[in-house]
Coordinates of C-alpha atoms and ligand atoms in Angstrom, one line a residue:
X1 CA 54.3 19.4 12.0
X2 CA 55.6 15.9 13.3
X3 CA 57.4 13.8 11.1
X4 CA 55.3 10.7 11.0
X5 CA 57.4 7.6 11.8
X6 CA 57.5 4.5 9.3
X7 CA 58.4 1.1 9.3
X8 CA 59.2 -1.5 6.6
X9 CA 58.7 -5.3 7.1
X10 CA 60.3 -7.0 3.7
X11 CA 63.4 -5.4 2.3
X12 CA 63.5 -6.8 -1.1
X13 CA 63.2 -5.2 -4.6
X14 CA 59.4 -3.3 -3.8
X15 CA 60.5 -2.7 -0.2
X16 CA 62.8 -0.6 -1.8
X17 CA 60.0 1.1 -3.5
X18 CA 58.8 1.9 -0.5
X19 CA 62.0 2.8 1.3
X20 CA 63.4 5.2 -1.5
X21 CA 59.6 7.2 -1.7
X22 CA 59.6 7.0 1.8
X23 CA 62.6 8.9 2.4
X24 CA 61.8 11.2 -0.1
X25 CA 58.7 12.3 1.8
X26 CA 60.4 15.2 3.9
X27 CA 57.3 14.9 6.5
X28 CA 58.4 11.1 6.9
X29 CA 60.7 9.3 8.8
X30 CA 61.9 5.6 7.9
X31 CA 62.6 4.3 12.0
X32 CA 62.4 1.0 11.2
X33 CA 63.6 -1.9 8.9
X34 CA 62.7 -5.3 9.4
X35 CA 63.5 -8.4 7.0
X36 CA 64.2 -12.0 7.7
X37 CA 67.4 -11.7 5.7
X38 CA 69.8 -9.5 8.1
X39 CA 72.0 -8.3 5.5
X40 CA 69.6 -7.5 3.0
X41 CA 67.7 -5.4 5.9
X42 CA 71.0 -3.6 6.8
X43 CA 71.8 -2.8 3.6
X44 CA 68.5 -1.0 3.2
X45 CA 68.8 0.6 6.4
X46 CA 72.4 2.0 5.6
X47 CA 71.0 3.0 2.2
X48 CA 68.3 5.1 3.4
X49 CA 69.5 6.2 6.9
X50 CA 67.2 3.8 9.0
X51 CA 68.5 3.2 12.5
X52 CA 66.8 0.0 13.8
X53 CA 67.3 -2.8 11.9
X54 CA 65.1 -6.1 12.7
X55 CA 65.0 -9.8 11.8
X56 CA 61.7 -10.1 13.5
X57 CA 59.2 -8.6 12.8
X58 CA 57.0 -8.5 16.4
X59 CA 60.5 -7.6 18.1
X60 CA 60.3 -4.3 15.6
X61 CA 56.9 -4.0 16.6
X62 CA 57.5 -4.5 20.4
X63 CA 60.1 -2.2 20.3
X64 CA 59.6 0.3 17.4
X65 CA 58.1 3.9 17.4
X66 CA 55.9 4.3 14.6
X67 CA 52.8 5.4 13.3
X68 CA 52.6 3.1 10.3
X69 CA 54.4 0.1 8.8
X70 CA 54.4 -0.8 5.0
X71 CA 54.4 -4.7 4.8
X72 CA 56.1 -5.5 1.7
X73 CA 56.3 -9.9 2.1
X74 CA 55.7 -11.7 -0.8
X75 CA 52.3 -12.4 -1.7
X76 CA 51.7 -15.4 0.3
X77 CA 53.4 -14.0 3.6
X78 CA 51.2 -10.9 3.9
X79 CA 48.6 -12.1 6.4
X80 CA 50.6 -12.9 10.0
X81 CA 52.4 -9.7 10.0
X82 CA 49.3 -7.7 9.0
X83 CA 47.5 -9.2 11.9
X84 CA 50.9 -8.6 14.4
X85 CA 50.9 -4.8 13.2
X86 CA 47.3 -4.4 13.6
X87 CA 47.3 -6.1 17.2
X88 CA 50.2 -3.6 17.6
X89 CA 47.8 -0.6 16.4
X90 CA 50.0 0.3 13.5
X91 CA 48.3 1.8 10.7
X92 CA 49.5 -0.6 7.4
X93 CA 50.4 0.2 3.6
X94 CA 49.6 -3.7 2.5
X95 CA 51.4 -4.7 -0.8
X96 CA 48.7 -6.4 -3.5
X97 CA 47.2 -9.0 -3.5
X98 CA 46.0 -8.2 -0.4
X99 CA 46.3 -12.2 0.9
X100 CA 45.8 -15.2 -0.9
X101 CA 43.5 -17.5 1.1
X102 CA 39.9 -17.2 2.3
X103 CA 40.9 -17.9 6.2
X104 CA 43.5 -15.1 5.8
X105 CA 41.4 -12.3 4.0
X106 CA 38.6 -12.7 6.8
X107 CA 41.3 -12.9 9.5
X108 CA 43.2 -9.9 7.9
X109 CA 39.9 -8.0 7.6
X110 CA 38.5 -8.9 11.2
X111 CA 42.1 -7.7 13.0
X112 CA 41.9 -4.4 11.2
X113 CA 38.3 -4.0 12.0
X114 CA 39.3 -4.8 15.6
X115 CA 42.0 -2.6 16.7
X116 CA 40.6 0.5 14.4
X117 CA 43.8 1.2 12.3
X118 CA 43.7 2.4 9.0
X119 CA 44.8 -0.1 6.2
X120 CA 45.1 0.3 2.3
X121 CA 46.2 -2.3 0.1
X122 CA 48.9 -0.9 -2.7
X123 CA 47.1 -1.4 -6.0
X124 CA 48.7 1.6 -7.6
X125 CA 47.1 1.0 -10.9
X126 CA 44.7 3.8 -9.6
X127 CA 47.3 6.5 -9.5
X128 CA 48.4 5.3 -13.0
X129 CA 47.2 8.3 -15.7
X130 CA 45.8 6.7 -18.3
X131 CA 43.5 4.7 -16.0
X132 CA 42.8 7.6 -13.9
X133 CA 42.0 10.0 -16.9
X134 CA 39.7 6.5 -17.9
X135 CA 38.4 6.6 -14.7
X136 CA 37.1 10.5 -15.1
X137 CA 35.9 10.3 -18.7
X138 CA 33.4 7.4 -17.3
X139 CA 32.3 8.9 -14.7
X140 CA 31.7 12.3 -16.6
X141 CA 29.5 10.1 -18.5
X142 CA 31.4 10.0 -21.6
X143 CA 31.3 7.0 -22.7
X144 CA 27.5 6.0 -22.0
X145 CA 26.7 3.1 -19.8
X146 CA 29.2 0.8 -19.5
X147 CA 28.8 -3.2 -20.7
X148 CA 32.1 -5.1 -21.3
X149 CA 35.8 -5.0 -21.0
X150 CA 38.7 -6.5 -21.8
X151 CA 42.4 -6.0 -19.5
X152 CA 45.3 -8.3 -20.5
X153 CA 48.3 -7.8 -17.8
X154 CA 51.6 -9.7 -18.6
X155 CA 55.0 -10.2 -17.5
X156 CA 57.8 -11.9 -19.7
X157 CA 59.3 -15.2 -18.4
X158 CA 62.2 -13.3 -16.5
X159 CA 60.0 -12.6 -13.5
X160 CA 58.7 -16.1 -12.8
X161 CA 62.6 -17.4 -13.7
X162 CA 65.1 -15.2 -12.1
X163 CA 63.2 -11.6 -10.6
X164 CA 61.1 -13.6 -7.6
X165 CA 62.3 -16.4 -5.5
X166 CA 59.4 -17.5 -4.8
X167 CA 57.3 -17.4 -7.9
X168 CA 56.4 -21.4 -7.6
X169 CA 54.2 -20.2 -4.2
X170 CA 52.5 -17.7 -6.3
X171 CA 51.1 -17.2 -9.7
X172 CA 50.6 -15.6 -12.1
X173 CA 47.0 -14.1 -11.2
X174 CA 47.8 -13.3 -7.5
X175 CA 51.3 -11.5 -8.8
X176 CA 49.2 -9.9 -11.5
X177 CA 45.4 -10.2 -12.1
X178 CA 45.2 -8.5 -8.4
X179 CA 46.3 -5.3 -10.2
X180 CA 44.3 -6.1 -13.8
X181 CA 41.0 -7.3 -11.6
X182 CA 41.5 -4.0 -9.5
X183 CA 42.1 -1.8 -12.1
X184 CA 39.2 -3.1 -14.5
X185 CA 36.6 -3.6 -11.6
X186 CA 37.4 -0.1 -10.5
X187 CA 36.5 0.9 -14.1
X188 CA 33.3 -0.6 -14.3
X189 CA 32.4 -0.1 -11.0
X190 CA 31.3 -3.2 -10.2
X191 CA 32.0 -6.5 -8.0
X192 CA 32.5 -9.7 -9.7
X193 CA 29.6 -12.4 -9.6
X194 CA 30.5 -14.8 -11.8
X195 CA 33.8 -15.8 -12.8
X196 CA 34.7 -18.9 -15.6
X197 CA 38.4 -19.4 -16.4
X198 CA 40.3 -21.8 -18.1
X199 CA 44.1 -22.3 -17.3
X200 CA 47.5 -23.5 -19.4
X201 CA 51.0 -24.5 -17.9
X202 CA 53.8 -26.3 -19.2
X203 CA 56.3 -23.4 -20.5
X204 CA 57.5 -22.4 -17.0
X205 CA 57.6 -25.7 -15.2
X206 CA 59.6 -26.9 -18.6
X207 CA 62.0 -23.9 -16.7
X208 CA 61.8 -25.2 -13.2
X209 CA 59.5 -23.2 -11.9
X210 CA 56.4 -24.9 -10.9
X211 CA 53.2 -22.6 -11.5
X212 CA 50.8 -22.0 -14.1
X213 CA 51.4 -20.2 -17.7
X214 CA 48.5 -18.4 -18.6
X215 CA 44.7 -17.4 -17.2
X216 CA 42.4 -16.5 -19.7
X217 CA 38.6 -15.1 -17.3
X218 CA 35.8 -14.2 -18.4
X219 CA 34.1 -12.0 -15.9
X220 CA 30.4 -11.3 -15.1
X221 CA 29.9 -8.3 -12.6
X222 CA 27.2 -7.8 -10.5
X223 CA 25.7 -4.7 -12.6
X224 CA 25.9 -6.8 -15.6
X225 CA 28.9 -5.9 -17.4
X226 CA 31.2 -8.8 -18.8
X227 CA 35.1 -8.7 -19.0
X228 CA 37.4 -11.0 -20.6
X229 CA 40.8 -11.0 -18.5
X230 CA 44.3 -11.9 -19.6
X231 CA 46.8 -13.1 -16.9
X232 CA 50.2 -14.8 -18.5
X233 CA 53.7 -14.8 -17.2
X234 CA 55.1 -16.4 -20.4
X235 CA 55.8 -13.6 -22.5
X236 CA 58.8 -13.4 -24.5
X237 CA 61.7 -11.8 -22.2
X238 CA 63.3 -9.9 -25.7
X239 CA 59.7 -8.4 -25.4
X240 CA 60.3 -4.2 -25.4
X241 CA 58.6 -3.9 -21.9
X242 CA 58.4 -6.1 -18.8
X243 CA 54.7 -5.6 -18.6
X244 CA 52.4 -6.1 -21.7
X245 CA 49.1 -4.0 -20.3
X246 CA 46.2 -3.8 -22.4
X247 CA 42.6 -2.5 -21.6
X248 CA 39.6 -1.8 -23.4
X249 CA 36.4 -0.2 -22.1
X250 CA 33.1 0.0 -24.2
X251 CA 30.3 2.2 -23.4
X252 CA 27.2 2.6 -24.8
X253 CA 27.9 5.8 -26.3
X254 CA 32.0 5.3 -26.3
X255 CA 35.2 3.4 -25.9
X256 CA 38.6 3.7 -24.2
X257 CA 41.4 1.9 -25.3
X258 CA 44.5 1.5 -22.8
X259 CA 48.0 0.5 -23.9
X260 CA 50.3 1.1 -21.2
X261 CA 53.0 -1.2 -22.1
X262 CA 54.0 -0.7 -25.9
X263 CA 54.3 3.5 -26.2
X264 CA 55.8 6.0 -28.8
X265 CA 57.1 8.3 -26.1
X266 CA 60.5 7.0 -25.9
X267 CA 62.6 4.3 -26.9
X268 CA 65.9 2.9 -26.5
X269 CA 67.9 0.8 -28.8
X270 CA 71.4 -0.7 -28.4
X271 CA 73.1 -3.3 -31.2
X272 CA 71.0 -6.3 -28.8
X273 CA 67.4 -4.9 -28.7
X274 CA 64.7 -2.1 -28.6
X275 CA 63.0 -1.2 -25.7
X276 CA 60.2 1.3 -24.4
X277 CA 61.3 1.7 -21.0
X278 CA 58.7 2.3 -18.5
X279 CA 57.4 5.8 -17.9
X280 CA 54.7 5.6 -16.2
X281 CA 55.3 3.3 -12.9
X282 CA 58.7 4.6 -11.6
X283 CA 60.2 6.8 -13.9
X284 CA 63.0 9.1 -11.8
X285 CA 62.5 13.0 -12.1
X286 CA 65.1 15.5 -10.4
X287 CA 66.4 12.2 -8.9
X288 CA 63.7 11.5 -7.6
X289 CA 60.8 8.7 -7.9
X290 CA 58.1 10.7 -10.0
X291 CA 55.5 7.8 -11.3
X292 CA 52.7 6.2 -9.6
X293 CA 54.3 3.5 -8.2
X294 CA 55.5 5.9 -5.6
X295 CA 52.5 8.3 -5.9
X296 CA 50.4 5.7 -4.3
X297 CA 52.2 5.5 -1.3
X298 CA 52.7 9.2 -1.2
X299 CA 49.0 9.0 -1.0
X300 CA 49.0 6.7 1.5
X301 CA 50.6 9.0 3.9
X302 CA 48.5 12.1 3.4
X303 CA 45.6 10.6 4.1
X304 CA 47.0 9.1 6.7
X305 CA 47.4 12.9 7.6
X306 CA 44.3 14.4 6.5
X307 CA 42.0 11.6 7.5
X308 CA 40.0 11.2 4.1
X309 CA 39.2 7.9 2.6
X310 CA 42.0 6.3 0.9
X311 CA 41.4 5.6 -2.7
X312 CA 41.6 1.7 -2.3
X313 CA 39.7 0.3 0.2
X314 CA 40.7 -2.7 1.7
X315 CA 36.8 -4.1 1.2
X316 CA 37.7 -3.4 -2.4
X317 CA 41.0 -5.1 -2.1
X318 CA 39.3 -8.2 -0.3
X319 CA 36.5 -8.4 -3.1
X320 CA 39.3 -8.7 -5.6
X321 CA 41.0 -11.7 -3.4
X322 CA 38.1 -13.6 -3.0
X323 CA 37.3 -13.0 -6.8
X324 CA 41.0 -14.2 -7.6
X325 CA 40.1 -17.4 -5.4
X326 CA 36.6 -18.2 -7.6
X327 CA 38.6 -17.8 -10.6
X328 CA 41.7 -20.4 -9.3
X329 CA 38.7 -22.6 -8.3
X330 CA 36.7 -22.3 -11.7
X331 CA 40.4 -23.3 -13.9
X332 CA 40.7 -26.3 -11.5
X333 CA 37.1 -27.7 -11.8
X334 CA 36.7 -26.6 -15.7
X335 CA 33.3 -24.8 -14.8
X336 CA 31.9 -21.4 -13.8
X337 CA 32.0 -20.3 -10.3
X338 CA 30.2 -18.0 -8.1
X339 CA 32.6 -15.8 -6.0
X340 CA 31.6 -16.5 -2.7
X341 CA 31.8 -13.0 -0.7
Ligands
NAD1 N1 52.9 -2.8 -6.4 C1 53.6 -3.5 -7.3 O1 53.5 -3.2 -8.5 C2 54.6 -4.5 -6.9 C3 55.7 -4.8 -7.6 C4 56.5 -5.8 -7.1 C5 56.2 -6.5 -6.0 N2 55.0 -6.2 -5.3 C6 54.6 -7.0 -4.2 O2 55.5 -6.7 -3.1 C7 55.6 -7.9 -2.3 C8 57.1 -8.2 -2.2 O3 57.6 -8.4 -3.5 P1 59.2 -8.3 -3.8 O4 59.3 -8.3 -5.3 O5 59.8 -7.2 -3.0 O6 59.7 -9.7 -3.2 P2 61.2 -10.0 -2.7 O7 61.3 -11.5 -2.6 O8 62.2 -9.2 -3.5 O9 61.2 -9.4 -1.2 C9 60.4 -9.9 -0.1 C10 61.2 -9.8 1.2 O10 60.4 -10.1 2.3 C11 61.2 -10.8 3.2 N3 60.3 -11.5 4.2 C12 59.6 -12.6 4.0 N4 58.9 -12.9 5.1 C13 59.2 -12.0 6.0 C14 58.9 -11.7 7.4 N5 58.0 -12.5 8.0 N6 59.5 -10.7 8.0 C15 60.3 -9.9 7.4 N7 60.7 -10.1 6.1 C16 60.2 -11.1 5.5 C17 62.1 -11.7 2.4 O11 63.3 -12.1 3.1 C18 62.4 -10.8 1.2 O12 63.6 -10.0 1.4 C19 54.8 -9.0 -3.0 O13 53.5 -9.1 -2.3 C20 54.7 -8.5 -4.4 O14 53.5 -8.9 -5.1 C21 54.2 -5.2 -5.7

């Protein structure tokens, strides 16, 4: 078989996600790297044996042999270069949220539409176990009919602070809630209609960084389900794990609780503090990244090869955007909104 060729546009901390599970793919080659800091992009490249090495992204294109390119901006800087790798017929591994306005979700969805490439939007909650074991127990039927929910997704301080430059031009619900709404609405198996959320800030900009604290949503889904949602970036950074992920689904003949964040599988303590490493998202196995942060773009690939469905859609991915925007509109006008699809 022919290797298929990648590309990379955004060499920072996930672009090396995607660059080390990449390479680890023996059916994939990495041609390409492309990122608007040179160094950062050659440093990649020499890392994982990439040849070309870009600054700009339509040169790579222009120039660049490849089947598919994994676009790995931050979360407001997703929408040219999906449009640019579309017009080039590249099929695209989008990072979440899948874009962060309504003009860019419809012009993101209309260029893939278009040129007839095959896009999926990385909301790797999906390939995470505990929600896909959820995931079959409800649709086995095990937990009755489902009617409410609860997901509570958190980072400590650290990420907004120091982890992303450019946390201020995000927030904590596009960083975030695009993985708790995906991962919840995929659960209940419904599309938001209703969305009321009220929203607190204060703690970060007292840190210099200029974007809201905390999210608190209540949901209403179209098949009548309700879902209270939990989006902070304020938690403590002496927390035991990054994340602090909560879920809850009830059933009318069951439950299933969710705690991916605080575990008894393993911890680590040193004289400064206690912590339950992740083991879940990117845990390393035989040197290797085994977890389903890379599992999701593994999947990406094959069915890139095999032609099935992939298991996010981008519809589903759009929903979730234009559900993100009702609920950013419903904190800043103190009143229930309608997502408007
Ligand atoms: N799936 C996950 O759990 C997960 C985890 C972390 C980040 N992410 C997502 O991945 C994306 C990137 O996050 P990050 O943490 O790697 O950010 P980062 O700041 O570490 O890296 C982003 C890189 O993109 C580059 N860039 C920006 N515009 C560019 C352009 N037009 N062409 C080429 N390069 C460009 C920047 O120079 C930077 O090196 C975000 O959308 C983020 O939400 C996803």
């Amino acid at each position: 078989m022919d290797k298929m060729k990648a590309a990379i546009i955004g060499a920072g901390k996930q672009g090396e996600v995607h660059a080390r599970t990449l390479n680890e793919i023996p059916y994939v080659d990495i041609v390409a790297i492309c990122d608007l800091n040179e160094t950062r992009a050659g440093e990649m490249a020499q890392k994982y044996n990439i040849k070309e090495v870009y600054t700009d992204h339509k040169e790579m294109l222009n120039k660049s042999d490849c089947d598919f390119v994994a676009i790995v901006t931050p979360d407001h800087l997703h929408a040219q270069v999906t449009i640019d790798c579309t017009n080039a017929k590249k099929h695209i591994l989008i990072e979440k949220p899948f874009a962060t306005t309504r003009e860019d979700i419809h012009a993101m969805l209309e260029a893939i539409e278009r040129n007839k490439v095959r896009a999926m939007v990385d909301l790797h909650n999906r390939w995470s176990p505990p929600f896909s074991t959820a995931k079959r127990a409800i649709e086995n039927g095990e937990i009755g009919d489902i009617r409410s929910g609860y997901i509570r997704l958190n980072d400590n301080k650290s990420v907004a602070t120091d982890m992303l430059s450019w946390s201020a031009n995000s927030s904590i619900l596009w960083f975030l809630g695009s993985h708790s709404l995906d991962a919840i609405s995929w659960l209940v198996n419904s599309r938001v209609e209703k969305v009321y959320s009220v929203a607190r800030d204060g703690v970060l900009k007292k840190l210099g960084v200029d974007t809201i604290d905390m999210y608190q949503t209540t949901l209403e889904y179209e098949n009548g389900c309700i879902v209270q949602m939990e989006n902070g970036w304020i938690t403590p950074n002496g927390n035991t794990a990054i994340i602090d992920f909560k879920c809850n689904v009830l059933g009318s003949e069951g439950m299933i609780n969710i705690n991916t964040s605080s575990h008894d599988l393993i911890q680590i303590s040193t004289e400064k503090k206690t912590m339950s490493p992740d083991i879940l998202a990117k845990p390393i196995v035989e040197n290797k990244m085994a977890g389903f942060s890379s599992n999701s773009i593994r999947s990406f690939v094959d069915r890139l090869i095999d032609g099935k469905p992939f298991l996010v859609s981008v519809e589903e991915a759009a929903n979730s955007c234009l559900a993100l925007i009702a609920i950013l509109e419903s904190a800043n006008k103190g009143k229930a909104v309608k997502v408007d699809y």
